[in-house]
Short mmCIF file of C-alpha atoms and ligand atoms in Angstrom, two decimals:
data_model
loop_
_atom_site.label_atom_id
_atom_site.label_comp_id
_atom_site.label_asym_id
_atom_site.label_seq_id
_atom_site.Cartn_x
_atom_site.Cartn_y
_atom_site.Cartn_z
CA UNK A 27 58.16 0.68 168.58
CA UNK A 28 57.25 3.80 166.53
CA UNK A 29 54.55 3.08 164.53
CA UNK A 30 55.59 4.53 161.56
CA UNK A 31 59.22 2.53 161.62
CA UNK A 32 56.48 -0.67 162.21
CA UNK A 33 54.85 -0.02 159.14
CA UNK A 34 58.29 0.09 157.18
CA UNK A 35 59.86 -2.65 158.86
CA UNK A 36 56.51 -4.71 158.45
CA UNK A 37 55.57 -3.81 154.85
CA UNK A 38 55.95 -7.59 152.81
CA UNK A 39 55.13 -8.02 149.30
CA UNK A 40 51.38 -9.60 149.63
CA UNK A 41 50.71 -12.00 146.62
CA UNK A 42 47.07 -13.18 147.50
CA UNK A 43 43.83 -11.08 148.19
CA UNK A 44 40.54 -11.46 149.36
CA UNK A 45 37.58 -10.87 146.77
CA UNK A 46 36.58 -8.00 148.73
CA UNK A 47 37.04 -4.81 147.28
CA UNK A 48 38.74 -2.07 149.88
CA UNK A 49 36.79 1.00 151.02
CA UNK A 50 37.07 4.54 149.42
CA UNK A 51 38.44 5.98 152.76
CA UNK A 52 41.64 3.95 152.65
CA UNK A 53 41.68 4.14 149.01
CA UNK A 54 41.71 8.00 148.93
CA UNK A 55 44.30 7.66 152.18
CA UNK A 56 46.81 5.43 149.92
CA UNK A 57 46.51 7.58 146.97
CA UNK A 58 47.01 11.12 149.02
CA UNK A 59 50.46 9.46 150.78
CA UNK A 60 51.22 8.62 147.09
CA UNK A 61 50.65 12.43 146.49
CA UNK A 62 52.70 13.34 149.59
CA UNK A 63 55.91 11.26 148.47
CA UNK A 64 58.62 13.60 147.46
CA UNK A 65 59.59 14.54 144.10
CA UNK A 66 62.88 16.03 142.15
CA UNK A 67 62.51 19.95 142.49
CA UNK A 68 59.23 19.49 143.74
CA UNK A 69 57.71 18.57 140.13
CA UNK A 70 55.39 16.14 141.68
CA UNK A 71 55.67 14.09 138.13
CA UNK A 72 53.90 11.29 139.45
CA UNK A 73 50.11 10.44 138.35
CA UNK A 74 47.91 7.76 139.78
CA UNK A 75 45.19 5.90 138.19
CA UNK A 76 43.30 3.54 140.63
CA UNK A 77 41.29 0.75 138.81
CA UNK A 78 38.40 -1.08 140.04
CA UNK A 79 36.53 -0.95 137.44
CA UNK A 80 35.71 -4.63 136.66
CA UNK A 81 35.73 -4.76 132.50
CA UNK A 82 38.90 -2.57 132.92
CA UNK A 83 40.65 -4.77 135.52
CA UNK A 84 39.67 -7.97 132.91
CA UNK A 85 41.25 -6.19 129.90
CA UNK A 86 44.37 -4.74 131.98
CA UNK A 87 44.77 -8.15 133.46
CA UNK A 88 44.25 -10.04 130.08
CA UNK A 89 46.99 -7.61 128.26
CA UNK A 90 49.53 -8.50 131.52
CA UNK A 91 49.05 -12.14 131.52
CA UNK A 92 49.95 -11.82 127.53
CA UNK A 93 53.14 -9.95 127.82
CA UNK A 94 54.52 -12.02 130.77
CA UNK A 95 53.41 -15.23 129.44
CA UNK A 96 51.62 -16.01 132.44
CA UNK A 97 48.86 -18.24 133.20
CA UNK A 98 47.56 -16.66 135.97
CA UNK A 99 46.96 -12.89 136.34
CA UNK A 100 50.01 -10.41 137.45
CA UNK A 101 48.17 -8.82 139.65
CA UNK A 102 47.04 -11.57 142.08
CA UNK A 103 43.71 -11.23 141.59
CA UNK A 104 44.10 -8.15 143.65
CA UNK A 105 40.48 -5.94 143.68
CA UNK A 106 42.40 -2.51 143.13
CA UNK A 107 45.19 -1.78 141.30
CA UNK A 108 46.78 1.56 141.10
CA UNK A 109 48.63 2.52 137.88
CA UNK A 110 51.68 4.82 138.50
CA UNK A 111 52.89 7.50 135.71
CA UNK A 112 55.70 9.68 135.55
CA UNK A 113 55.78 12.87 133.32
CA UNK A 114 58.95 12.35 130.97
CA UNK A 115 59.34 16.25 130.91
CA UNK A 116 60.98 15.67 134.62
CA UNK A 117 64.16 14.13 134.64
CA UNK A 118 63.64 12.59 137.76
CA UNK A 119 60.40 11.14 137.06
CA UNK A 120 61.27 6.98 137.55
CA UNK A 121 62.40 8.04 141.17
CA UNK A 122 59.37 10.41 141.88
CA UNK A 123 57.01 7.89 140.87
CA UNK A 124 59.05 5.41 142.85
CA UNK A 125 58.87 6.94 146.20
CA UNK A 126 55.74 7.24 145.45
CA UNK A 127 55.32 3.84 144.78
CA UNK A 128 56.58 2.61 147.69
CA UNK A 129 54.55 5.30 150.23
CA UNK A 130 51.33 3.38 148.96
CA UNK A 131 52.83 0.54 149.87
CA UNK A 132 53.92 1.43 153.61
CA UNK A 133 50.49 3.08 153.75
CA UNK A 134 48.68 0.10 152.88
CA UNK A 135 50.53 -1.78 155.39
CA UNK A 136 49.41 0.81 157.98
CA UNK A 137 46.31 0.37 156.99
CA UNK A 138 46.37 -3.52 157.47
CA UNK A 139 46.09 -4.03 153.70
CA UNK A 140 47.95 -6.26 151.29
CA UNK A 141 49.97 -4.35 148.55
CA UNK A 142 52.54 -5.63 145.99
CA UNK A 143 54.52 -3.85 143.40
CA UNK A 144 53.86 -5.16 139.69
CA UNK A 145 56.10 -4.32 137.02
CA UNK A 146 54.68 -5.73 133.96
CA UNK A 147 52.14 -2.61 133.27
CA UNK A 148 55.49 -0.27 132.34
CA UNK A 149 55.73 -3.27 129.47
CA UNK A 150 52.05 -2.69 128.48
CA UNK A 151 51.52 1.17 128.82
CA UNK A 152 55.38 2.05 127.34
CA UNK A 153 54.06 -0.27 123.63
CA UNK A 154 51.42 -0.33 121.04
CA UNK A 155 49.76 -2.68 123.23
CA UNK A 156 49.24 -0.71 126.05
CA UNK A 157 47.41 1.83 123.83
CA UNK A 158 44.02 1.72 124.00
CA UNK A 159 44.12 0.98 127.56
CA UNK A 160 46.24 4.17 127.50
CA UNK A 161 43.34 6.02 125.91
CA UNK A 162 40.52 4.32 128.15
CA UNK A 163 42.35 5.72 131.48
CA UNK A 164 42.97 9.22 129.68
CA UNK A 165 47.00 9.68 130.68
CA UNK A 166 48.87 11.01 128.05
CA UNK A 167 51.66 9.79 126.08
CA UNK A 168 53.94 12.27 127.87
CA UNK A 169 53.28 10.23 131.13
CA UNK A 170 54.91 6.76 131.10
CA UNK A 171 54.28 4.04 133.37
CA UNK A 172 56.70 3.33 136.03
CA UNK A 173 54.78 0.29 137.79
CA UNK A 174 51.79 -0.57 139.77
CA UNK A 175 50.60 -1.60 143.34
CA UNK A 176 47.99 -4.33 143.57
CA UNK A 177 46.17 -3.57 146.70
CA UNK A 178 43.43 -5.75 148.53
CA UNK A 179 42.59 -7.16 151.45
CA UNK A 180 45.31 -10.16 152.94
CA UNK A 181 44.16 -13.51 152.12
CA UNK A 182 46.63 -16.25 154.01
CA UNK A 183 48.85 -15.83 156.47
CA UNK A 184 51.07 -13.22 156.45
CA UNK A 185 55.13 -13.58 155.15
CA UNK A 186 57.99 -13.48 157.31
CA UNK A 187 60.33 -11.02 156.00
CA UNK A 188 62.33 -12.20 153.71
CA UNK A 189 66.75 -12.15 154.56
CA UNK A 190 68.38 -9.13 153.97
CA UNK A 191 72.05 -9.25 152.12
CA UNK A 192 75.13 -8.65 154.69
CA UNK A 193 77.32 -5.52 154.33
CA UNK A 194 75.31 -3.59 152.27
CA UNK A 195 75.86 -0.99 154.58
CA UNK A 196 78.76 0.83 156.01
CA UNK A 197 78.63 3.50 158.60
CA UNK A 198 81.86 5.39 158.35
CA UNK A 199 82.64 8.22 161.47
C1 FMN B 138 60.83 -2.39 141.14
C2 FMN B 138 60.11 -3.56 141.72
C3 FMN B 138 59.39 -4.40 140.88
C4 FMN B 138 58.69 -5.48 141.39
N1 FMN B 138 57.91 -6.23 140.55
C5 FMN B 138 57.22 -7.27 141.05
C6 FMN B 138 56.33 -8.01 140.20
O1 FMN B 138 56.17 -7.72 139.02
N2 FMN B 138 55.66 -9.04 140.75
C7 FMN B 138 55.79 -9.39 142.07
O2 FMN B 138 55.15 -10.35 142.50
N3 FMN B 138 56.60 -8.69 142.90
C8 FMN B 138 57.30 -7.64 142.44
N4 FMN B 138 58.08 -6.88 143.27
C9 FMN B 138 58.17 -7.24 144.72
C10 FMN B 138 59.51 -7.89 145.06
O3 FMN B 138 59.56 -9.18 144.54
C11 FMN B 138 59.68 -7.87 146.59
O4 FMN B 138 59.76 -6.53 147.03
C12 FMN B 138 60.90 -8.63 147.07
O5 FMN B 138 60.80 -9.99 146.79
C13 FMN B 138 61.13 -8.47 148.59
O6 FMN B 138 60.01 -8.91 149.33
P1 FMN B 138 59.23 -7.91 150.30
O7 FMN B 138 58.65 -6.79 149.45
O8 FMN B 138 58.16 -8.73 150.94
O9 FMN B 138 60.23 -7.37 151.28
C14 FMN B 138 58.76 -5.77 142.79
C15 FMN B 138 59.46 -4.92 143.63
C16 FMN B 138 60.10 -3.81 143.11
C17 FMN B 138 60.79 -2.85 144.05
#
């Protein structure tokens, strides 16, 4: 099969990660197809902040676990977390950030990484709470936070896909 269809058709939600923090090479990869995705009028609204930065992961993991109510952290203990942004001044910028979400993610999977989508930080970075951290990472109140990909190596065996709904899609000729 086309490797690129592989990668889409393969691409799970990974929910545990080895310690092991992932190289710069894929990192900078991930982020540039993030870069690549496409964007309303070609804006390019999205804007990326990669943490790995261990007293930043603790305080962006602390401030998740205490908005969902959690016990254990969001994130999965994932080594790398990348924050996505979209500039408000685009109208379109919840779906450019979103593709570009979700071309980290196949591009992790390419890479043989483990990615998952987190929602809480749009919580966090769209309140008071969120603040600081907002300051810390230098984005902008302009740009809000559309979601995140925790990104590590896979720990565990790898998911079967999970069953996707019947006649959700209709071919008409
Ligand atoms: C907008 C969006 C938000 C999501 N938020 C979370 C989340 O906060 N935590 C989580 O574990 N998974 C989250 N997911 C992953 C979904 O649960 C997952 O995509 C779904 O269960 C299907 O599984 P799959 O990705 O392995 O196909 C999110 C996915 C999307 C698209």
């Amino acid at each position: 099969m086309n490797e690129t269809i592989q990668s889409i058709l393969n691409r799970r939600s990974i929910r545990e990660f080895k310690e092991e923090q992932i190289n710069d090479e894929d990192l900078n990869i991930i982020l540039e197809c993030g870069r690549y995705a496409p964007s309303g009028m070609n804006r390019q609204s999205y804007a990326f902040v990669a943490i790995q930065n261990e007293e930043m992961m603790h305080e962006l993991v602390n401030e998740c676990m205490q908005i969902t109510g959690r016990d254990g952290s969001p994130f999965y203990g994932a080594p790398t977390v990348i924050l996505v942004f979209g500039d408000v001044n685009s109208n379109t910028y919840i779906k450019d950030a979103s593709t570009a979400i979700e071309n980290m993610h196949i591009a992790a999977t390419a890479l043989n990484l483990g990615a998952c989508w987190i929602n809480c930080v749009d919580d966090l970075f769209n309140s008071k709470k969120g603040e600081k951290l907002r300051e810390e990472i230098e984005i902008p109140n302009n740009y809000k936070c559309v979601g995140s990909l925790a990104l590590g190596y896979i720990k565990g065996d790898y998911p079967e896909a999970k069953p996707r709904k019947e006649n959700i899609v209709k071919i008409i000729k």
